[in-house]
PDB file of C-alpha atoms in Angstrom:
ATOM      1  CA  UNK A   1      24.582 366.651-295.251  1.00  0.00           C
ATOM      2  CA  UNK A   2      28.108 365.901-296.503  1.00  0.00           C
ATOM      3  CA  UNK A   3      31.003 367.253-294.619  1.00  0.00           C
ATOM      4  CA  UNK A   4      33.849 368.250-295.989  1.00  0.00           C
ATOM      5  CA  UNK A   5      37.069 366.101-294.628  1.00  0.00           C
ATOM      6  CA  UNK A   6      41.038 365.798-295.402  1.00  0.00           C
ATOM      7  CA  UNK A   7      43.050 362.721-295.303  1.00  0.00           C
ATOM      8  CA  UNK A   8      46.813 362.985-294.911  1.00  0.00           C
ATOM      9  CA  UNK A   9      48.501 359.870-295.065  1.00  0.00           C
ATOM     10  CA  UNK A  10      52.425 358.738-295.374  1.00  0.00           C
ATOM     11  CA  UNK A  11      53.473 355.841-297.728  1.00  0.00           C
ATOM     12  CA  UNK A  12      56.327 353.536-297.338  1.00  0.00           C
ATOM     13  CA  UNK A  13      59.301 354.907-299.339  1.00  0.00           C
ATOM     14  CA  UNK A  14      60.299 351.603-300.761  1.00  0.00           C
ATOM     15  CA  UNK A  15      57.040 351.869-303.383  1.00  0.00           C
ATOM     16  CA  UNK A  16      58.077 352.828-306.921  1.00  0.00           C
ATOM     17  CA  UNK A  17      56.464 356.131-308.238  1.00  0.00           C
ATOM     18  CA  UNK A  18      53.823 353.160-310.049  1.00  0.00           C
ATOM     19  CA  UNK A  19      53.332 351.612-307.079  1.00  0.00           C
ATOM     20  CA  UNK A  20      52.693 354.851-305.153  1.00  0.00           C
ATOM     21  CA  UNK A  21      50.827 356.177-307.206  1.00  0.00           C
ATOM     22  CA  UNK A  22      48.339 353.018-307.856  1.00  0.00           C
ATOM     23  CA  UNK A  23      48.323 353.201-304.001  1.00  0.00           C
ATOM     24  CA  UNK A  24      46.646 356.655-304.328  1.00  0.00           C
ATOM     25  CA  UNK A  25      44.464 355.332-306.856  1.00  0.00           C
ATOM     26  CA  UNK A  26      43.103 352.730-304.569  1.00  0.00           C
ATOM     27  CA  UNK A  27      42.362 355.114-301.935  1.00  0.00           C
ATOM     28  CA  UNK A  28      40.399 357.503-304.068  1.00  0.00           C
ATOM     29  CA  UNK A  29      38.648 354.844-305.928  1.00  0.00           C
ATOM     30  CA  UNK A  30      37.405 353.596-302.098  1.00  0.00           C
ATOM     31  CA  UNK A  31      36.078 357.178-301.298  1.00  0.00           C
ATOM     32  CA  UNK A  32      34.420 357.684-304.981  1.00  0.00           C
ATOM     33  CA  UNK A  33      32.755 354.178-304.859  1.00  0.00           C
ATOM     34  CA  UNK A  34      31.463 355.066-300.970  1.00  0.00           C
ATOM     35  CA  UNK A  35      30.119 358.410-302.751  1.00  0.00           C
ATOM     36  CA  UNK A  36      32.509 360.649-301.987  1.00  0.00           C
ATOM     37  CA  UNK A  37      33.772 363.777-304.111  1.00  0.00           C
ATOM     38  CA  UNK A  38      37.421 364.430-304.238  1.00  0.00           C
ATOM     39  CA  UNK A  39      38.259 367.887-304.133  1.00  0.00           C
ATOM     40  CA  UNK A  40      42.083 368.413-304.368  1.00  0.00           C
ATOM     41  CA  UNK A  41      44.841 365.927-304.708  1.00  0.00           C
ATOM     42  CA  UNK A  42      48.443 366.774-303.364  1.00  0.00           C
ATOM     43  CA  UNK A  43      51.613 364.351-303.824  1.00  0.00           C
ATOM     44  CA  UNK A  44      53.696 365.492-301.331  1.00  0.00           C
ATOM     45  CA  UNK A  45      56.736 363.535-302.749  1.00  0.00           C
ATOM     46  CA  UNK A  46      59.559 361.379-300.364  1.00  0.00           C
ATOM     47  CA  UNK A  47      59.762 363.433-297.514  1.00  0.00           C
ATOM     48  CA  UNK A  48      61.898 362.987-294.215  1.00  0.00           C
ATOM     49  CA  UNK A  49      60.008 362.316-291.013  1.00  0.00           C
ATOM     50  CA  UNK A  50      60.386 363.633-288.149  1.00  0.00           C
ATOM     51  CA  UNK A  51      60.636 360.608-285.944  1.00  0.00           C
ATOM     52  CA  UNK A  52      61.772 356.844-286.987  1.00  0.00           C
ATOM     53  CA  UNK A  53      58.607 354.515-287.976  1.00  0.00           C
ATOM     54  CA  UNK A  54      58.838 351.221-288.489  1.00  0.00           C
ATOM     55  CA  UNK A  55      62.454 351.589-288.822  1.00  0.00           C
ATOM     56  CA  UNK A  56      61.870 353.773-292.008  1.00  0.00           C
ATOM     57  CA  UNK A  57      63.247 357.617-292.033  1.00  0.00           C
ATOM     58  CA  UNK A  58      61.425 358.634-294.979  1.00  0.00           C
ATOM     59  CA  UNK A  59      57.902 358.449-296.754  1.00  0.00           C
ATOM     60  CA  UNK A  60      55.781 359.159-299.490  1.00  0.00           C
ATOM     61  CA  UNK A  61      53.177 362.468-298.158  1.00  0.00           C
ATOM     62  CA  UNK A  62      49.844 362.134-299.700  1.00  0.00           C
ATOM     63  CA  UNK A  63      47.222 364.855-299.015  1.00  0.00           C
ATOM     64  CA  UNK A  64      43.130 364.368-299.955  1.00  0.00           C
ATOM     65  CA  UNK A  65      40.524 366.872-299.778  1.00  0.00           C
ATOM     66  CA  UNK A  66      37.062 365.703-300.480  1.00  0.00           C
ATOM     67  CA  UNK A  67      33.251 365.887-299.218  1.00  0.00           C
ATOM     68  CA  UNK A  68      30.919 363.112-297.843  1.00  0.00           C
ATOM     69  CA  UNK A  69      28.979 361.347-295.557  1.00  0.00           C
ATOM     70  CA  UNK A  70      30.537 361.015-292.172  1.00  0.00           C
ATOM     71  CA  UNK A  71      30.092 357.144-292.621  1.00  0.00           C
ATOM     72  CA  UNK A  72      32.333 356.807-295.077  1.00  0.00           C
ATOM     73  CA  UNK A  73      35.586 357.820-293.092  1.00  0.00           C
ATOM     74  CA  UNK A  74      35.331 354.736-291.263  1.00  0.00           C
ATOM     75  CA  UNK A  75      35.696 352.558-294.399  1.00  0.00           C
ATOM     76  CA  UNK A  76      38.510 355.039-295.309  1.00  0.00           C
ATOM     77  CA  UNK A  77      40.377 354.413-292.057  1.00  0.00           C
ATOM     78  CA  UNK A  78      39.936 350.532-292.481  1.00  0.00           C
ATOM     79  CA  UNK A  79      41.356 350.388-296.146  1.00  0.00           C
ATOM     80  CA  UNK A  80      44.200 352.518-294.544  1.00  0.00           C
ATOM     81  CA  UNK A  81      44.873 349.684-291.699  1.00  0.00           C
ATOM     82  CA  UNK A  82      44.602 347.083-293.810  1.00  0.00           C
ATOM     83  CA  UNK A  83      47.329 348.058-296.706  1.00  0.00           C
ATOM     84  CA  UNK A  84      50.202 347.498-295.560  1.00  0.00           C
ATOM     85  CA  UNK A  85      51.955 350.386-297.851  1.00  0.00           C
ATOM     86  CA  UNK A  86      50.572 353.142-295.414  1.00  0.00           C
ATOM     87  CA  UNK A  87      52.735 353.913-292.327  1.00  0.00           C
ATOM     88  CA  UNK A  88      50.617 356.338-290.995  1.00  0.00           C
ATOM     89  CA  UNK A  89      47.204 358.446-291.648  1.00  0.00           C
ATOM     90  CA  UNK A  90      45.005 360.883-290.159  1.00  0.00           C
ATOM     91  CA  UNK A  91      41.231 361.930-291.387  1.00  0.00           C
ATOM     92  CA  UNK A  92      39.558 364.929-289.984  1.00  0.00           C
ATOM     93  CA  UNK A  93      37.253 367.173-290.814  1.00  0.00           C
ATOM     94  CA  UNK A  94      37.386 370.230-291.847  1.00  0.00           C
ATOM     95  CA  UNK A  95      35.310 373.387-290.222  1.00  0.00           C
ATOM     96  CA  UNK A  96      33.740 375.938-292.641  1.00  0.00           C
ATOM     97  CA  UNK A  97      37.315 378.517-291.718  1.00  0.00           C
ATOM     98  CA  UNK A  98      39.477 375.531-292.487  1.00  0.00           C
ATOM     99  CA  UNK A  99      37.501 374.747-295.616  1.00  0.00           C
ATOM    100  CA  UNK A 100      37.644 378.533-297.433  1.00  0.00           C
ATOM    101  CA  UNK A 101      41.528 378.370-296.271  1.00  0.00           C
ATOM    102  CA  UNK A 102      42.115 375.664-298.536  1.00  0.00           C
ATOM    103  CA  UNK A 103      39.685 376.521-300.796  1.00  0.00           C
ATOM    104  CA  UNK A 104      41.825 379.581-301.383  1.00  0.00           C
ATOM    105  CA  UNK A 105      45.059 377.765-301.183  1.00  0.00           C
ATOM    106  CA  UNK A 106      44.223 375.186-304.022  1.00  0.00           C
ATOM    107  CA  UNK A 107      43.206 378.488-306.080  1.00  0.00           C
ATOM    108  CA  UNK A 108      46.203 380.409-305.596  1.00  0.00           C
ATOM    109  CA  UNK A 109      48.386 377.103-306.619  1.00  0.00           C
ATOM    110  CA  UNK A 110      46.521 376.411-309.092  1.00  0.00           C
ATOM    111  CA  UNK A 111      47.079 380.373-310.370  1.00  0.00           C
ATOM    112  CA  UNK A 112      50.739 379.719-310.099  1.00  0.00           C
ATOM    113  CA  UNK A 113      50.454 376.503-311.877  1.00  0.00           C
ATOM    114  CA  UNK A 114      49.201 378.313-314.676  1.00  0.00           C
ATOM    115  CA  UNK A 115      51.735 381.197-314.497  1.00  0.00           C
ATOM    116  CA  UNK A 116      54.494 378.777-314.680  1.00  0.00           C
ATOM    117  CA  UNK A 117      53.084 376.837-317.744  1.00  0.00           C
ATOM    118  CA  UNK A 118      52.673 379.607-319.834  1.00  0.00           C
ATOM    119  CA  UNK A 119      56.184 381.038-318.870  1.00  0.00           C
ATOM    120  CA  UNK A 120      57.089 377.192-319.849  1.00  0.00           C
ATOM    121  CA  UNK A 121      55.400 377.622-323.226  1.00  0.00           C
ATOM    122  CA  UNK A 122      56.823 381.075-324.038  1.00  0.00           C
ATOM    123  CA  UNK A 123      60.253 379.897-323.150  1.00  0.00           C
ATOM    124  CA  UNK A 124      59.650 377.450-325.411  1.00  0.00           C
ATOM    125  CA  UNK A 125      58.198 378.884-328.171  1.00  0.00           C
ATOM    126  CA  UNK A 126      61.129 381.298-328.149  1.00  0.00           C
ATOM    127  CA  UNK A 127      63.813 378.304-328.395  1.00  0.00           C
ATOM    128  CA  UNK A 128      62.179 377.142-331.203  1.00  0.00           C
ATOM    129  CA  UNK A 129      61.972 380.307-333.143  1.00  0.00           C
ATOM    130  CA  UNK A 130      65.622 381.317-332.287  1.00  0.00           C
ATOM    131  CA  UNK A 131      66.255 377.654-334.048  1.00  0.00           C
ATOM    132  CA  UNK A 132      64.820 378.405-337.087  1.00  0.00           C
ATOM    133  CA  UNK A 133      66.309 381.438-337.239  1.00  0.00           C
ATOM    134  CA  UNK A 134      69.937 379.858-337.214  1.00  0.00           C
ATOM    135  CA  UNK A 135      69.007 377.547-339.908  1.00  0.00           C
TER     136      UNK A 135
END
């Protein structure tokens, strides 16, 4: 039975956004080729840390839901020690309260995603008509 697991990991803030976000890329590519399914996908962005590491102040926050065997966090965890852009990482998984909670979460964003894009759109769209109407 798949469980469903979420891996939090910081990147090194010296990556450009291509570099960070090919980093990603590899990481979800490992857990899709080990037959995992990626749920939800959050780019933190450079945050401050709360403590020094590896004399670095700052990092990249990455945050991936997704479902699997419990076999496969073990090749996750090794492709995390072995790049040498991730500072630090942490896999666990997720109990069935945890699970709705974000469930919920990544629907309500997503809502407000939405809301926000068609504000976007109707700003927007009013621009442009008050534009034409000067010409």
């Amino acid at each position: 039975m798949a469980n469903h697991y979420e891996a939090a990991f910081i990147l090194t803030p010296v990556l450009s956004d291509v570099q960070m976000k090919e980093a990603v890329e590899k990481f979800k590519v490992v857990l899709t080729d080990a037959g995992a399914t990626i749920e939800n996908e959050e780019l933190w962005g450079l945050r401050k840390l709360a403590y020094t590491i590896d004399k670095k102040s700052t990092g990249f926050y990455v945050i991936l839901q997704f479902s699997g065997e419990p076999t496969l966090v073990e090749t996750l965890e090794t492709q995390f020690r072995r790049d040498e852009r991730v500072i630090r990482f942490l896999v666990f998984r997720l109990d069935k309260y945890a699970y709705e909670y974000a469930s919920k979460r990544i629907k309500k964003n997503a809502e407000q995603a939405d809301i926000k894009a068609k504000a976007n759109k109707e700003a927007f769209v009013d621009v442009e008509t008050e534009n034409l109407e000067e010409e």
